[in-house]
């Protein structure tokens, strides 16, 4: 029996039967999304596909815009902004839901392929913050693109279909690990040793590097590219396999890349729920957060400003001043995952100010490290208006910071958007085993995030 709403209570206790059904249905869609989208490109293209189904069209394909129109802006297939044009003038500001779609992984080096003792391996350079020892002895998959000199783009996914082979990184057997076991955890596996075993059968009749010759023959036959084409490739090594229900009660999701695709998916789904908003709404999904939001597809790029300028132009009222006003008058939920309280590691958190499974959408007034350094610090006036919106919609939410004071820290894209002088707060979903190959979330928190984003879009 549902117990009714109390924003502090475990969210599972408040659901009616129909809400439970909606919760589990949302999570089925989410599991499919993270199972099929393991790179920023795969996420961007899938979000665009979903948006097109919802009636969104490419911003570049329209000459004029009016309230109620839905458009997407595709930045190099790696970042995407979805807009629903509001009734009020754009310079009154937007309501933004932001998240990132890149996740920690191993990238192939530009010259990755080599043969050693009749085995072929792929050299990698890890991307984002990982515990390297977590990435060995796992089934891994290869996702990405290879672009040939003539511009042909070849999409590669190896290791996801049940009939596909997987690849992976070996580890020493324990009986030979006397020296390895004495090392610090950060040095047990070195970055340069994250080499992916890729093949072992020699090509008959070849004298030198016959296994590599065989692999190159297979790559040519199956994918149509040659060794030099790795120079213009973006191939990412990620955990192979689908997201799964986790726990006997199926209350959780285990999957790769939930940081931050759990916020990306729920933000996009919430945007699709609200048509004809008063002020323009936007879901902004960006790349490169895990390495500092740099590059043309990261949040520090001006692509978002450019998109807003384009929209003004198509509304027939562009001016630089209006672009500045639109950005400064905006409100944003900058969503990224929070570290969930882990009963195995109680000491890293301060219990009153950390995120728990089942306690809903997490808000971080500030992030940063060592005295809030590098943080956006949200205004209490803004937080108050969000509390009002969430409680009106009976959303379960909690507040947290990343660990005990001086335990560590981190940042998100919030401070970058705050530079436009808009109101921004960090929010998101709690995750266990964050940045590990397989991360865990609570299905109720995912549902509360979705409901919380809808409340934000309707009320702020
Ligand atoms: Mn992260
Ligand atoms: Mn993140």
GROMACS .gro file of C-alpha atoms and ligand atoms in nm:
model
  462
    1UNK     CA    1   0.000   0.000   0.000
    2UNK     CA    2   0.140   0.338  -0.098
    3UNK     CA    3   0.220   0.560   0.202
    4UNK     CA    4   0.190   0.905   0.048
    5UNK     CA    5   0.447   1.172  -0.019
    6UNK     CA    6   0.717   1.284   0.220
    7UNK     CA    7   1.016   1.412   0.029
    8UNK     CA    8   1.258   1.249   0.278
    9UNK     CA    9   1.104   0.901   0.277
   10UNK     CA   10   1.231   0.616   0.063
   11UNK     CA   11   1.060   0.679  -0.272
   12UNK     CA   12   0.964   0.314  -0.321
   13UNK     CA   13   0.706   0.350  -0.042
   14UNK     CA   14   0.497   0.620  -0.212
   15UNK     CA   15   0.417   0.462  -0.548
   16UNK     CA   16   0.074   0.359  -0.665
   17UNK     CA   17   0.053   0.050  -0.884
   18UNK     CA   18   0.037   0.261  -1.200
   19UNK     CA   19   0.342   0.464  -1.090
   20UNK     CA   20   0.534   0.140  -1.032
   21UNK     CA   21   0.447   0.031  -1.384
   22UNK     CA   22   0.561   0.366  -1.524
   23UNK     CA   23   0.883   0.340  -1.318
   24UNK     CA   24   0.970  -0.006  -1.449
   25UNK     CA   25   0.878   0.087  -1.808
   26UNK     CA   26   1.107   0.394  -1.795
   27UNK     CA   27   1.388   0.174  -1.668
   28UNK     CA   28   1.340  -0.080  -1.949
   29UNK     CA   29   1.388   0.203  -2.198
   30UNK     CA   30   1.687   0.326  -2.003
   31UNK     CA   31   1.854  -0.017  -1.997
   32UNK     CA   32   1.811  -0.046  -2.374
   33UNK     CA   33   1.959   0.301  -2.417
   34UNK     CA   34   2.276   0.233  -2.217
   35UNK     CA   35   2.310  -0.116  -2.366
   36UNK     CA   36   2.305   0.024  -2.720
   37UNK     CA   37   2.482   0.355  -2.659
   38UNK     CA   38   2.831   0.315  -2.518
   39UNK     CA   39   3.008   0.607  -2.685
   40UNK     CA   40   2.925   0.978  -2.706
   41UNK     CA   41   2.856   0.932  -3.079
   42UNK     CA   42   2.616   0.644  -3.022
   43UNK     CA   43   2.436   0.847  -2.755
   44UNK     CA   44   2.413   1.164  -2.965
   45UNK     CA   45   2.277   0.979  -3.267
   46UNK     CA   46   2.027   0.778  -3.062
   47UNK     CA   47   1.900   1.092  -2.885
   48UNK     CA   48   1.856   1.257  -3.227
   49UNK     CA   49   1.670   0.948  -3.352
   50UNK     CA   50   1.441   0.960  -3.047
   51UNK     CA   51   1.392   1.335  -3.090
   52UNK     CA   52   1.297   1.297  -3.456
   53UNK     CA   53   1.031   1.047  -3.350
   54UNK     CA   54   0.900   1.317  -3.115
   55UNK     CA   55   0.875   1.565  -3.403
   56UNK     CA   56   1.209   1.747  -3.366
   57UNK     CA   57   1.381   1.863  -3.684
   58UNK     CA   58   1.738   1.972  -3.758
   59UNK     CA   59   1.783   2.340  -3.669
   60UNK     CA   60   1.985   2.384  -3.989
   61UNK     CA   61   1.696   2.257  -4.201
   62UNK     CA   62   1.448   2.532  -4.103
   63UNK     CA   63   1.446   2.900  -4.201
   64UNK     CA   64   1.201   3.028  -3.941
   65UNK     CA   65   1.091   2.928  -3.593
   66UNK     CA   66   0.783   2.999  -3.381
   67UNK     CA   67   0.663   2.900  -3.033
   68UNK     CA   68   0.598   2.527  -2.999
   69UNK     CA   69   0.857   2.431  -3.263
   70UNK     CA   70   1.101   2.154  -3.174
   71UNK     CA   71   1.455   2.154  -3.313
   72UNK     CA   72   1.785   1.978  -3.249
   73UNK     CA   73   2.139   2.102  -3.300
   74UNK     CA   74   2.392   1.830  -3.378
   75UNK     CA   75   2.752   1.922  -3.292
   76UNK     CA   76   2.984   1.686  -3.484
   77UNK     CA   77   2.775   1.380  -3.388
   78UNK     CA   78   2.917   1.401  -3.033
   79UNK     CA   79   2.710   1.664  -2.858
   80UNK     CA   80   2.349   1.763  -2.910
   81UNK     CA   81   2.108   2.031  -2.795
   82UNK     CA   82   1.730   1.980  -2.818
   83UNK     CA   83   1.511   2.291  -2.802
   84UNK     CA   84   1.135   2.340  -2.763
   85UNK     CA   85   1.061   2.704  -2.847
   86UNK     CA   86   0.861   2.874  -2.572
   87UNK     CA   87   0.570   3.119  -2.587
   88UNK     CA   88   0.768   3.395  -2.417
   89UNK     CA   89   1.053   3.585  -2.587
   90UNK     CA   90   1.379   3.388  -2.587
   91UNK     CA   91   1.558   3.674  -2.413
   92UNK     CA   92   1.345   3.597  -2.105
   93UNK     CA   93   1.575   3.296  -2.066
   94UNK     CA   94   1.561   2.921  -2.111
   95UNK     CA   95   1.508   2.623  -1.887
   96UNK     CA   96   1.808   2.397  -1.941
   97UNK     CA   97   1.863   2.032  -1.856
   98UNK     CA   98   2.230   1.951  -1.909
   99UNK     CA   99   2.424   1.626  -1.881
  100UNK     CA  100   2.726   1.460  -2.040
  101UNK     CA  101   2.735   1.157  -2.269
  102UNK     CA  102   3.105   1.063  -2.259
  103UNK     CA  103   3.215   0.799  -2.007
  104UNK     CA  104   3.546   0.660  -1.881
  105UNK     CA  105   3.692   0.397  -2.115
  106UNK     CA  106   4.005   0.290  -2.301
  107UNK     CA  107   4.072   0.461  -2.636
  108UNK     CA  108   4.283   0.290  -2.902
  109UNK     CA  109   4.604   0.477  -2.975
  110UNK     CA  110   4.648   0.606  -3.328
  111UNK     CA  111   4.898   0.331  -3.403
  112UNK     CA  112   4.747   0.055  -3.191
  113UNK     CA  113   4.821  -0.276  -3.359
  114UNK     CA  114   5.126  -0.487  -3.278
  115UNK     CA  115   5.233  -0.849  -3.268
  116UNK     CA  116   5.426  -1.006  -2.980
  117UNK     CA  117   5.506  -1.378  -2.958
  118UNK     CA  118   5.246  -1.456  -3.222
  119UNK     CA  119   4.969  -1.270  -3.043
  120UNK     CA  120   4.819  -0.946  -3.169
  121UNK     CA  121   4.738  -0.670  -2.925
  122UNK     CA  122   4.591  -0.320  -2.936
  123UNK     CA  123   4.764  -0.041  -2.749
  124UNK     CA  124   4.530   0.194  -2.560
  125UNK     CA  125   4.532   0.526  -2.377
  126UNK     CA  126   4.269   0.541  -2.105
  127UNK     CA  127   4.010   0.823  -2.107
  128UNK     CA  128   3.883   0.979  -1.785
  129UNK     CA  129   3.940   0.869  -1.429
  130UNK     CA  130   3.963   0.491  -1.395
  131UNK     CA  131   4.100   0.240  -1.148
  132UNK     CA  132   4.309   0.054  -1.405
  133UNK     CA  133   4.299  -0.275  -1.216
  134UNK     CA  134   3.920  -0.289  -1.271
  135UNK     CA  135   3.958  -0.320  -1.648
  136UNK     CA  136   4.144  -0.653  -1.673
  137UNK     CA  137   3.990  -1.002  -1.720
  138UNK     CA  138   3.658  -0.860  -1.839
  139UNK     CA  139   3.481  -0.919  -2.170
  140UNK     CA  140   3.538  -0.595  -2.361
  141UNK     CA  141   3.392  -0.459  -2.683
  142UNK     CA  142   3.522  -0.220  -2.945
  143UNK     CA  143   3.295   0.070  -3.051
  144UNK     CA  144   3.364   0.364  -3.278
  145UNK     CA  145   3.431   0.494  -3.622
  146UNK     CA  146   3.708   0.466  -3.879
  147UNK     CA  147   3.720   0.740  -4.142
  148UNK     CA  148   3.901   0.659  -4.464
  149UNK     CA  149   4.096   0.919  -4.663
  150UNK     CA  150   3.810   0.957  -4.910
  151UNK     CA  151   3.577   1.053  -4.622
  152UNK     CA  152   3.396   0.720  -4.598
  153UNK     CA  153   3.298   0.663  -4.238
  154UNK     CA  154   3.290   0.303  -4.116
  155UNK     CA  155   3.099   0.226  -3.797
  156UNK     CA  156   3.252  -0.048  -3.584
  157UNK     CA  157   3.086  -0.245  -3.304
  158UNK     CA  158   3.258  -0.570  -3.209
  159UNK     CA  159   3.157  -0.767  -2.900
  160UNK     CA  160   2.793  -0.682  -2.840
  161UNK     CA  161   2.598  -0.931  -3.050
  162UNK     CA  162   2.568  -1.275  -2.888
  163UNK     CA  163   2.744  -1.422  -3.193
  164UNK     CA  164   3.029  -1.166  -3.176
  165UNK     CA  165   3.368  -1.243  -3.028
  166UNK     CA  166   3.477  -1.025  -2.734
  167UNK     CA  167   3.824  -0.891  -2.660
  168UNK     CA  168   3.996  -0.809  -2.333
  169UNK     CA  169   4.300  -0.748  -2.117
  170UNK     CA  170   4.475  -1.034  -1.939
  171UNK     CA  171   4.607  -1.037  -1.582
  172UNK     CA  172   4.873  -1.245  -1.407
  173UNK     CA  173   4.764  -1.561  -1.231
  174UNK     CA  174   4.789  -1.523  -0.856
  175UNK     CA  175   5.068  -1.784  -0.828
  176UNK     CA  176   5.301  -1.558  -1.028
  177UNK     CA  177   5.191  -1.235  -0.865
  178UNK     CA  178   5.424  -1.214  -0.565
  179UNK     CA  179   5.572  -0.884  -0.682
  180UNK     CA  180   5.248  -0.746  -0.830
  181UNK     CA  181   5.055  -0.808  -0.507
  182UNK     CA  182   5.300  -0.592  -0.312
  183UNK     CA  183   5.229  -0.287  -0.531
  184UNK     CA  184   5.002   0.008  -0.456
  185UNK     CA  185   4.659  -0.023  -0.615
  186UNK     CA  186   4.739   0.267  -0.851
  187UNK     CA  187   5.038   0.073  -0.985
  188UNK     CA  188   4.911  -0.286  -0.995
  189UNK     CA  189   4.817  -0.231  -1.358
  190UNK     CA  190   5.002   0.049  -1.538
  191UNK     CA  191   4.833   0.262  -1.803
  192UNK     CA  192   5.081   0.150  -2.067
  193UNK     CA  193   4.998  -0.214  -1.988
  194UNK     CA  194   4.629  -0.184  -2.077
  195UNK     CA  195   4.683  -0.377  -2.399
  196UNK     CA  196   4.385  -0.551  -2.553
  197UNK     CA  197   4.441  -0.906  -2.680
  198UNK     CA  198   4.294  -0.912  -3.031
  199UNK     CA  199   4.403  -1.234  -3.209
  200UNK     CA  200   4.634  -1.533  -3.221
  201UNK     CA  201   4.594  -1.725  -3.550
  202UNK     CA  202   4.872  -1.682  -3.807
  203UNK     CA  203   4.795  -1.638  -4.176
  204UNK     CA  204   4.939  -1.936  -4.364
  205UNK     CA  205   5.221  -1.856  -4.603
  206UNK     CA  206   5.322  -1.530  -4.434
  207UNK     CA  207   5.678  -1.518  -4.295
  208UNK     CA  208   5.678  -1.214  -4.070
  209UNK     CA  209   5.403  -1.106  -3.826
  210UNK     CA  210   5.161  -1.359  -3.966
  211UNK     CA  211   4.903  -1.313  -3.688
  212UNK     CA  212   4.890  -0.939  -3.751
  213UNK     CA  213   4.861  -1.011  -4.124
  214UNK     CA  214   4.561  -1.231  -4.052
  215UNK     CA  215   4.394  -0.966  -3.832
  216UNK     CA  216   4.448  -0.699  -4.100
  217UNK     CA  217   4.298  -0.935  -4.360
  218UNK     CA  218   3.990  -0.982  -4.139
  219UNK     CA  219   3.955  -0.607  -4.079
  220UNK     CA  220   3.972  -0.549  -4.454
  221UNK     CA  221   3.721  -0.825  -4.533
  222UNK     CA  222   3.470  -0.745  -4.256
  223UNK     CA  223   3.502  -0.368  -4.221
  224UNK     CA  224   3.683  -0.250  -4.532
  225UNK     CA  225   3.975  -0.065  -4.375
  226UNK     CA  226   4.351  -0.107  -4.358
  227UNK     CA  227   4.617  -0.051  -4.093
  228UNK     CA  228   4.685   0.314  -4.183
  229UNK     CA  229   4.315   0.394  -4.138
  230UNK     CA  230   4.359   0.360  -3.760
  231UNK     CA  231   4.526   0.703  -3.793
  232UNK     CA  232   4.185   0.858  -3.856
  233UNK     CA  233   3.977   0.642  -3.626
  234UNK     CA  234   3.806   0.689  -3.291
  235UNK     CA  235   3.775   0.343  -3.140
  236UNK     CA  236   3.675   0.300  -2.778
  237UNK     CA  237   3.718  -0.014  -2.568
  238UNK     CA  238   3.422  -0.056  -2.333
  239UNK     CA  239   3.270  -0.337  -2.123
  240UNK     CA  240   3.088  -0.585  -2.348
  241UNK     CA  241   2.727  -0.678  -2.280
  242UNK     CA  242   2.391  -0.537  -2.186
  243UNK     CA  243   2.273  -0.353  -1.877
  244UNK     CA  244   2.095  -0.585  -1.633
  245UNK     CA  245   1.847  -0.572  -1.350
  246UNK     CA  246   2.044  -0.582  -1.024
  247UNK     CA  247   1.928  -0.729  -0.692
  248UNK     CA  248   1.680  -1.010  -0.627
  249UNK     CA  249   1.404  -0.747  -0.612
  250UNK     CA  250   1.516  -0.597  -0.947
  251UNK     CA  251   1.525  -0.256  -0.778
  252UNK     CA  252   1.856  -0.152  -0.934
  253UNK     CA  253   2.030  -0.133  -1.271
  254UNK     CA  254   2.385  -0.250  -1.342
  255UNK     CA  255   2.534  -0.113  -1.660
  256UNK     CA  256   2.830   0.060  -1.821
  257UNK     CA  257   2.848   0.438  -1.860
  258UNK     CA  258   2.565   0.535  -1.625
  259UNK     CA  259   2.786   0.836  -1.543
  260UNK     CA  260   2.632   1.035  -1.696
  261UNK     CA  261   2.395   0.868  -1.940
  262UNK     CA  262   2.147   0.812  -1.656
  263UNK     CA  263   2.104   1.191  -1.636
  264UNK     CA  264   2.123   1.233  -2.014
  265UNK     CA  265   1.846   0.981  -2.081
  266UNK     CA  266   1.611   1.108  -1.809
  267UNK     CA  267   1.672   1.472  -1.914
  268UNK     CA  268   1.584   1.397  -2.278
  269UNK     CA  269   1.279   1.190  -2.181
  270UNK     CA  270   1.157   1.470  -1.953
  271UNK     CA  271   1.200   1.729  -2.230
  272UNK     CA  272   0.983   1.512  -2.458
  273UNK     CA  273   0.704   1.522  -2.195
  274UNK     CA  274   0.660   1.900  -2.193
  275UNK     CA  275   0.523   2.060  -2.510
  276UNK     CA  276   0.433   2.428  -2.553
  277UNK     CA  277   0.644   2.554  -2.258
  278UNK     CA  278   0.617   2.917  -2.143
  279UNK     CA  279   0.990   2.975  -2.174
  280UNK     CA  280   1.208   2.785  -2.423
  281UNK     CA  281   1.327   2.450  -2.288
  282UNK     CA  282   1.651   2.280  -2.382
  283UNK     CA  283   1.822   1.948  -2.319
  284UNK     CA  284   2.195   1.989  -2.365
  285UNK     CA  285   2.405   1.672  -2.390
  286UNK     CA  286   2.778   1.725  -2.415
  287UNK     CA  287   3.101   1.536  -2.466
  288UNK     CA  288   3.445   1.551  -2.295
  289UNK     CA  289   3.321   1.616  -1.938
  290UNK     CA  290   3.541   1.337  -1.807
  291UNK     CA  291   3.854   1.513  -1.930
  292UNK     CA  292   3.764   1.872  -1.841
  293UNK     CA  293   3.487   1.967  -2.090
  294UNK     CA  294   3.749   2.071  -2.345
  295UNK     CA  295   3.741   2.057  -2.726
  296UNK     CA  296   3.478   2.157  -2.981
  297UNK     CA  297   3.223   1.909  -2.843
  298UNK     CA  298   3.283   1.982  -2.473
  299UNK     CA  299   3.089   2.239  -2.270
  300UNK     CA  300   3.371   2.494  -2.292
  301UNK     CA  301   3.311   2.516  -2.668
  302UNK     CA  302   3.094   2.806  -2.791
  303UNK     CA  303   2.867   2.570  -2.984
  304UNK     CA  304   2.578   2.623  -2.745
  305UNK     CA  305   2.600   3.003  -2.771
  306UNK     CA  306   2.613   2.962  -3.149
  307UNK     CA  307   2.299   2.748  -3.142
  308UNK     CA  308   2.113   3.011  -2.937
  309UNK     CA  309   2.224   3.282  -3.185
  310UNK     CA  310   2.095   3.067  -3.473
  311UNK     CA  311   1.759   3.030  -3.299
  312UNK     CA  312   1.728   3.407  -3.253
  313UNK     CA  313   1.810   3.447  -3.621
  314UNK     CA  314   1.536   3.203  -3.721
  315UNK     CA  315   1.293   3.375  -3.484
  316UNK     CA  316   1.370   3.687  -3.686
  317UNK     CA  317   1.508   3.891  -3.397
  318UNK     CA  318   1.881   3.823  -3.358
  319UNK     CA  319   2.101   4.063  -3.167
  320UNK     CA  320   2.409   3.993  -2.960
  321UNK     CA  321   2.249   4.166  -2.664
  322UNK     CA  322   1.950   3.931  -2.685
  323UNK     CA  323   2.178   3.627  -2.689
  324UNK     CA  324   2.349   3.754  -2.375
  325UNK     CA  325   2.015   3.823  -2.207
  326UNK     CA  326   1.876   3.482  -2.304
  327UNK     CA  327   2.175   3.310  -2.145
  328UNK     CA  328   2.186   3.530  -1.834
  329UNK     CA  329   1.813   3.490  -1.769
  330UNK     CA  330   1.828   3.110  -1.796
  331UNK     CA  331   1.789   2.848  -1.525
  332UNK     CA  332   1.973   2.519  -1.541
  333UNK     CA  333   1.984   2.182  -1.377
  334UNK     CA  334   2.338   2.070  -1.455
  335UNK     CA  335   2.295   1.700  -1.403
  336UNK     CA  336   2.572   1.460  -1.325
  337UNK     CA  337   2.582   1.153  -1.107
  338UNK     CA  338   2.648   1.165  -0.733
  339UNK     CA  339   2.842   0.907  -0.533
  340UNK     CA  340   2.589   0.693  -0.346
  341UNK     CA  341   2.649   0.600   0.016
  342UNK     CA  342   2.815   0.258   0.018
  343UNK     CA  343   2.780   0.050   0.339
  344UNK     CA  344   3.114  -0.111   0.251
  345UNK     CA  345   3.291   0.226   0.269
  346UNK     CA  346   3.113   0.433   0.533
  347UNK     CA  347   3.416   0.644   0.624
  348UNK     CA  348   3.443   0.847   0.303
  349UNK     CA  349   3.105   1.014   0.359
  350UNK     CA  350   2.948   1.237   0.619
  351UNK     CA  351   2.613   1.072   0.675
  352UNK     CA  352   2.387   1.379   0.685
  353UNK     CA  353   2.525   1.519   0.360
  354UNK     CA  354   2.557   1.229   0.122
  355UNK     CA  355   2.334   1.064  -0.137
  356UNK     CA  356   2.138   0.745  -0.071
  357UNK     CA  357   1.966   0.496  -0.299
  358UNK     CA  358   1.588   0.536  -0.292
  359UNK     CA  359   1.601   0.896  -0.171
  360UNK     CA  360   1.549   1.045  -0.515
  361UNK     CA  361   1.699   1.322  -0.723
  362UNK     CA  362   2.023   1.454  -0.568
  363UNK     CA  363   2.111   1.824  -0.550
  364UNK     CA  364   2.463   1.947  -0.486
  365UNK     CA  365   2.468   2.314  -0.391
  366UNK     CA  366   2.840   2.300  -0.463
  367UNK     CA  367   3.106   2.055  -0.578
  368UNK     CA  368   3.479   2.129  -0.593
  369UNK     CA  369   3.758   2.013  -0.367
  370UNK     CA  370   3.952   2.142  -0.065
  371UNK     CA  371   3.739   2.439   0.041
  372UNK     CA  372   3.492   2.420  -0.253
  373UNK     CA  373   3.769   2.513  -0.495
  374UNK     CA  374   3.652   2.511  -0.858
  375UNK     CA  375   3.286   2.487  -0.768
  376UNK     CA  376   2.971   2.650  -0.890
  377UNK     CA  377   2.784   2.737  -0.570
  378UNK     CA  378   2.410   2.765  -0.633
  379UNK     CA  379   2.212   3.056  -0.487
  380UNK     CA  380   1.968   2.978  -0.205
  381UNK     CA  381   1.698   3.184  -0.381
  382UNK     CA  382   1.723   2.947  -0.676
  383UNK     CA  383   1.733   2.637  -0.455
  384UNK     CA  384   1.418   2.757  -0.277
  385UNK     CA  385   1.229   2.786  -0.607
  386UNK     CA  386   1.338   2.434  -0.701
  387UNK     CA  387   1.221   2.295  -0.364
  388UNK     CA  388   0.884   2.457  -0.426
  389UNK     CA  389   0.857   2.305  -0.775
  390UNK     CA  390   0.960   1.955  -0.668
  391UNK     CA  391   0.732   1.941  -0.366
  392UNK     CA  392   0.437   2.064  -0.573
  393UNK     CA  393   0.495   1.760  -0.800
  394UNK     CA  394   0.564   1.526  -0.505
  395UNK     CA  395   0.917   1.445  -0.620
  396UNK     CA  396   1.149   1.270  -0.375
  397UNK     CA  397   1.480   1.455  -0.354
  398UNK     CA  398   1.788   1.484  -0.134
  399UNK     CA  399   2.095   1.702  -0.101
  400UNK     CA  400   2.454   1.583  -0.087
  401UNK     CA  401   2.816   1.668  -0.131
  402UNK     CA  402   3.090   1.452  -0.276
  403UNK     CA  403   3.237   1.279   0.027
  404UNK     CA  404   3.366   1.413   0.356
  405UNK     CA  405   3.546   1.747   0.360
  406UNK     CA  406   3.897   1.704   0.216
  407UNK     CA  407   3.828   1.340   0.120
  408UNK     CA  408   3.849   1.414  -0.252
  409UNK     CA  409   3.621   1.606  -0.483
  410UNK     CA  410   3.533   1.679  -0.839
  411UNK     CA  411   3.359   1.910  -1.081
  412UNK     CA  412   3.093   1.913  -1.350
  413UNK     CA  413   2.982   2.143  -1.635
  414UNK     CA  414   2.791   2.369  -1.391
  415UNK     CA  415   3.063   2.632  -1.346
  416UNK     CA  416   3.099   2.671  -1.722
  417UNK     CA  417   2.731   2.755  -1.770
  418UNK     CA  418   2.738   2.980  -1.463
  419UNK     CA  419   2.988   3.200  -1.652
  420UNK     CA  420   2.693   3.324  -1.859
  421UNK     CA  421   2.553   3.458  -1.531
  422UNK     CA  422   2.263   3.211  -1.532
  423UNK     CA  423   2.124   3.026  -1.229
  424UNK     CA  424   2.279   2.677  -1.218
  425UNK     CA  425   2.269   2.394  -0.970
  426UNK     CA  426   2.424   2.048  -0.982
  427UNK     CA  427   2.172   1.768  -0.964
  428UNK     CA  428   2.160   1.403  -1.064
  429UNK     CA  429   2.126   1.039  -0.976
  430UNK     CA  430   2.324   0.849  -0.710
  431UNK     CA  431   2.558   0.577  -0.839
  432UNK     CA  432   2.746   0.294  -0.668
  433UNK     CA  433   3.083   0.183  -0.808
  434UNK     CA  434   3.100   0.505  -1.010
  435UNK     CA  435   3.359   0.500  -1.293
  436UNK     CA  436   3.393   0.120  -1.261
  437UNK     CA  437   3.321  -0.085  -1.575
  438UNK     CA  438   2.981  -0.179  -1.429
  439UNK     CA  439   2.803   0.091  -1.229
  440UNK     CA  440   2.487   0.051  -1.020
  441UNK     CA  441   2.186   0.284  -0.983
  442UNK     CA  442   1.845   0.264  -0.816
  443UNK     CA  443   1.545   0.244  -1.047
  444UNK     CA  444   1.343   0.465  -0.815
  445UNK     CA  445   1.610   0.737  -0.827
  446UNK     CA  446   1.605   0.722  -1.207
  447UNK     CA  447   1.228   0.765  -1.204
  448UNK     CA  448   1.246   1.050  -0.950
  449UNK     CA  449   1.507   1.226  -1.168
  450UNK     CA  450   1.272   1.199  -1.467
  451UNK     CA  451   0.978   1.334  -1.260
  452UNK     CA  452   1.197   1.605  -1.105
  453UNK     CA  453   1.312   1.728  -1.446
  454UNK     CA  454   0.950   1.748  -1.562
  455UNK     CA  455   0.861   1.949  -1.249
  456UNK     CA  456   1.153   2.184  -1.323
  457UNK     CA  457   1.045   2.236  -1.685
  458UNK     CA  458   0.685   2.306  -1.582
  459UNK     CA  459   0.739   2.526  -1.278
  460UNK     CA  460   1.065   2.722  -1.299
  461LIG    MN1  461   3.253   1.092  -1.422
  462LIG    MN1  462   2.990   1.267  -1.467
   0.00000   0.00000   0.00000
